[in-house]
mmCIF file of C-alpha atoms in Angstrom:
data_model
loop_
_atom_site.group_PDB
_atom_site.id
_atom_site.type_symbol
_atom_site.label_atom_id
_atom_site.label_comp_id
_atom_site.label_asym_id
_atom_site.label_seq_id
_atom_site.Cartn_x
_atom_site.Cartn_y
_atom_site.Cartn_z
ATOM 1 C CA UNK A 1 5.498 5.263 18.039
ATOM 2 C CA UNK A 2 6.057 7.327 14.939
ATOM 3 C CA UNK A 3 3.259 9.296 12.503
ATOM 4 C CA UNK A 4 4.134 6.290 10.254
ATOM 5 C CA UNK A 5 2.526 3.848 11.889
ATOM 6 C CA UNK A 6 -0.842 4.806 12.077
ATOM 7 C CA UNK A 7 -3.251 3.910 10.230
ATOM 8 C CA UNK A 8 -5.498 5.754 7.880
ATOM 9 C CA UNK A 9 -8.769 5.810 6.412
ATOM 10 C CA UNK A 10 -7.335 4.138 3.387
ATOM 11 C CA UNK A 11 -5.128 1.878 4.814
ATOM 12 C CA UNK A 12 -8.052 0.472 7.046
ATOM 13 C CA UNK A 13 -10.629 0.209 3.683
ATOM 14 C CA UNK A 14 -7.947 -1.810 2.100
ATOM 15 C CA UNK A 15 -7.695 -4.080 4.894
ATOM 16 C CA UNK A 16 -10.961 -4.787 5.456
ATOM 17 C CA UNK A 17 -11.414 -5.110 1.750
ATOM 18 C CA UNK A 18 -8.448 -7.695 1.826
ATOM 19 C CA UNK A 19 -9.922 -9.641 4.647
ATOM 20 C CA UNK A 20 -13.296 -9.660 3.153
ATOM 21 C CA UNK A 21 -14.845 -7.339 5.282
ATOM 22 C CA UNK A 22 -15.414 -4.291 3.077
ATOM 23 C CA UNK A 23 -16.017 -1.064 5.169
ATOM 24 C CA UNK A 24 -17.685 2.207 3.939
ATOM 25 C CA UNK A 25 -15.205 4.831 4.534
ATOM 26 C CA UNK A 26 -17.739 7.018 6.159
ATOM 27 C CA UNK A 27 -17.709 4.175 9.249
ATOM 28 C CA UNK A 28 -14.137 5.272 10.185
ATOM 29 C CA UNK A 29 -13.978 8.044 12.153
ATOM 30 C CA UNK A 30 -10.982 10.253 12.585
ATOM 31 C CA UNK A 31 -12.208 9.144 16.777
ATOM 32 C CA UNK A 32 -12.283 5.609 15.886
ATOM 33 C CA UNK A 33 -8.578 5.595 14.232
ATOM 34 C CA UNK A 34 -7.201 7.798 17.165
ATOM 35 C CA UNK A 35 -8.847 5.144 19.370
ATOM 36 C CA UNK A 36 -7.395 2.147 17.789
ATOM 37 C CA UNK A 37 -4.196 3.900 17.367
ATOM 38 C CA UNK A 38 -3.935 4.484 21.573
ATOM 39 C CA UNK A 39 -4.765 0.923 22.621
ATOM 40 C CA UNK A 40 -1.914 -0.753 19.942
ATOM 41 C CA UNK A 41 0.439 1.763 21.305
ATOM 42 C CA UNK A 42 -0.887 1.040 24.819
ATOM 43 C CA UNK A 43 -0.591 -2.409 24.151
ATOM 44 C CA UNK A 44 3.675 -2.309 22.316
ATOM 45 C CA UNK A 45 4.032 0.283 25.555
ATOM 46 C CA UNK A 46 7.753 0.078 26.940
ATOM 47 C CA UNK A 47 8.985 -2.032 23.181
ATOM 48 C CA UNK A 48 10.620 0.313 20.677
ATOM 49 C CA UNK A 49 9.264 1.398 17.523
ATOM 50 C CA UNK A 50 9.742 -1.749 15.143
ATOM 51 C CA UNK A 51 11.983 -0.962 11.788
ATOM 52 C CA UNK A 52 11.110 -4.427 10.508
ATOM 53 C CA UNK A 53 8.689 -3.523 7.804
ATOM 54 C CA UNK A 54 6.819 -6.649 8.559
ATOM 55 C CA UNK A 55 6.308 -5.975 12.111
ATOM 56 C CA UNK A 56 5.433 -2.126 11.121
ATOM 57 C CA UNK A 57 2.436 -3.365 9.308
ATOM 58 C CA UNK A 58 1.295 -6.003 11.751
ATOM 59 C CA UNK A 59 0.852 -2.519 14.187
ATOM 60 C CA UNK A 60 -1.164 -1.036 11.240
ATOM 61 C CA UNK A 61 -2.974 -4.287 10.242
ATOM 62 C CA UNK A 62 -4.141 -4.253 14.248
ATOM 63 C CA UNK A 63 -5.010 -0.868 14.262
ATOM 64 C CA UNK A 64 -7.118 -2.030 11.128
ATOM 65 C CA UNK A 65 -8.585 -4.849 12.778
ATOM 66 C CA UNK A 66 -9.810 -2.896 15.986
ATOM 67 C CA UNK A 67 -11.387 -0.513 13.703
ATOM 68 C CA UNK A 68 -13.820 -3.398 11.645
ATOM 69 C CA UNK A 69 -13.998 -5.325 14.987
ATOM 70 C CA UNK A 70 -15.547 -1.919 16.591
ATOM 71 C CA UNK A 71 -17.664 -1.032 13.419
ATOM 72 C CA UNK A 72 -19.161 -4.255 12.747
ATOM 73 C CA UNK A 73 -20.225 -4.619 16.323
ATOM 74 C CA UNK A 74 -21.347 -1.308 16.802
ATOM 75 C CA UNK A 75 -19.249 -0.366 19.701
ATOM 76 C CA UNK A 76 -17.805 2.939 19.693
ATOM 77 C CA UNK A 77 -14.895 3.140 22.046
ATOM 78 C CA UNK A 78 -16.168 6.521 23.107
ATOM 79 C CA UNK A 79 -19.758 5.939 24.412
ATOM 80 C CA UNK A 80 -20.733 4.902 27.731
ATOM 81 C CA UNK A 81 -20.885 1.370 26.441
ATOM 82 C CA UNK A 82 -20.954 0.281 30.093
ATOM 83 C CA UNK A 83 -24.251 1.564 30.924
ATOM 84 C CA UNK A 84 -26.842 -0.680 31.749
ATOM 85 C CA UNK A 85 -30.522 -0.546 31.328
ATOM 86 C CA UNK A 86 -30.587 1.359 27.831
ATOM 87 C CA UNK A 87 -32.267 -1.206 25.594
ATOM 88 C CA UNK A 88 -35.895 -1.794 26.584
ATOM 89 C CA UNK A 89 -36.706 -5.704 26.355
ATOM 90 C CA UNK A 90 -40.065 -5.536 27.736
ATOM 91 C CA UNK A 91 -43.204 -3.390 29.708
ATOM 92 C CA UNK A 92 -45.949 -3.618 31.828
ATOM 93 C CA UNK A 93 -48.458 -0.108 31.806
ATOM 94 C CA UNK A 94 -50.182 -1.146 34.707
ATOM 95 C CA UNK A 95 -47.885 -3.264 37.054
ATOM 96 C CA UNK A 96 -45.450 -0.538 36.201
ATOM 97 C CA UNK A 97 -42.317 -3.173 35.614
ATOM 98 C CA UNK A 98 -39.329 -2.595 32.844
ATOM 99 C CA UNK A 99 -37.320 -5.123 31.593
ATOM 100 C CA UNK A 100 -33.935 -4.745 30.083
ATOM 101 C CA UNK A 101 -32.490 -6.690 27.383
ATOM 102 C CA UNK A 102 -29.005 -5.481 27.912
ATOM 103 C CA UNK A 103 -27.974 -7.170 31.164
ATOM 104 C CA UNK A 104 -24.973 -6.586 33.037
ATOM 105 C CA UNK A 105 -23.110 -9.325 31.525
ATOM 106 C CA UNK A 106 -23.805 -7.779 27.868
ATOM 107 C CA UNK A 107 -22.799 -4.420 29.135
ATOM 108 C CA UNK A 108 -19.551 -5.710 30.707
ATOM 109 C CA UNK A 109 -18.634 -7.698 27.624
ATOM 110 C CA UNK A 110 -19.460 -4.461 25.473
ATOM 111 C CA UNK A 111 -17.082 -2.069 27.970
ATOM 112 C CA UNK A 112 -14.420 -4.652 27.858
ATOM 113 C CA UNK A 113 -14.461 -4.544 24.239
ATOM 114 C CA UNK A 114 -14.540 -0.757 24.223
ATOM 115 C CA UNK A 115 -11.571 -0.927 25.998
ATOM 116 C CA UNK A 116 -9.274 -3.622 24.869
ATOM 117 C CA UNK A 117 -7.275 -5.376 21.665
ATOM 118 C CA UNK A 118 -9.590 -7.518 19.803
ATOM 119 C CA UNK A 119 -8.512 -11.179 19.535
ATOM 120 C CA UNK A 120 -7.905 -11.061 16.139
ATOM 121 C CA UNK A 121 -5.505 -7.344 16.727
ATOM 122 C CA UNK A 122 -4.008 -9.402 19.298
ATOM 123 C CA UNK A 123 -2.729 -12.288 16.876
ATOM 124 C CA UNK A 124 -1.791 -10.085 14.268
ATOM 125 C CA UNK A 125 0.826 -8.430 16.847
ATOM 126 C CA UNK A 126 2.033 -12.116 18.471
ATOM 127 C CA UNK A 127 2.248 -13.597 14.562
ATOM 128 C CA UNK A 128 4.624 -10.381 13.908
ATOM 129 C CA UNK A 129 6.482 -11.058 17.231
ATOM 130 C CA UNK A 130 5.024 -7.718 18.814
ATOM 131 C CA UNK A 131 3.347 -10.186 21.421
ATOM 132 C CA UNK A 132 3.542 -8.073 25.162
ATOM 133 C CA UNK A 133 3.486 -11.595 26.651
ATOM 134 C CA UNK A 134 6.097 -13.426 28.271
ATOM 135 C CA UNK A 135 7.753 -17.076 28.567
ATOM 136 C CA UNK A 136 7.566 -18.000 32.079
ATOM 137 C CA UNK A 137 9.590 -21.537 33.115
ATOM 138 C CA UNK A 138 8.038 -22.806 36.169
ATOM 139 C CA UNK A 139 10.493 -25.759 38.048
#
């Protein structure tokens, strides 16, 4: 994929803004674009660079749309999101017992989005016709 297709700082804050989702450009780390940027072009791996200028922004509107998912759920694609027992639900001093509130189903869901396209990334790239999926006939 070419330098043209990534997104920005600017080109995310415009998004959001666009989508209703105003971001403070402080939120969107150069980690968090580079992030975005590898799983889209994870994601389009093996399809050429698209010259349709629609289907060029749909890869920058994802990228865009990773970003706000990831901020506005406070996952950063970089932390150990998959590491369970961090948020303390409950003690006991003298039984000695420590509950979690972050089970292993939270964690899981939290690594998985870490780690993969949004829904809403997704759709933008199968609107555009970027969609990695295909048509299987069974009979």
């Amino acid at each position: 994929m070419d330098a043209t297709l990534y997104a920005t700082t600017q080109t995310v804050t415009d998004w959001a803004t666009s989508e209703g989702n105003p971001l403070n450009p402080d939120e969107i780390t150069p980690r968090l674009l580079h992030a975005a940027r590898v799983l889209v072009r994870t994601y389009l791996a093996g399809r050429p660079t698209p010259t349709d200028p629609t289907r060029r922004q749909a890869v920058l509107d994802a990228q865009a749309a990773q970003i706000v998912y990831w901020t506005t759920t406070g996952i950063d694609p970089h932390e150990n999101v998959s590491k369970a027992g961090t948020v303390v639900a409950s003690a006991a001093l003298l039984g000695g017992s420590m509950t979690f509130a972050d089970t292993t189903t939270k964690t899981t869901a939290r690594a998985n989005a870490a780690g993969n396209l949004c829904p809403e990334a997704l759709l933008i790239l199968a609107e555009a016709g970027l969609s990695t999926r295909t048509i299987r006939v069974i009979g």
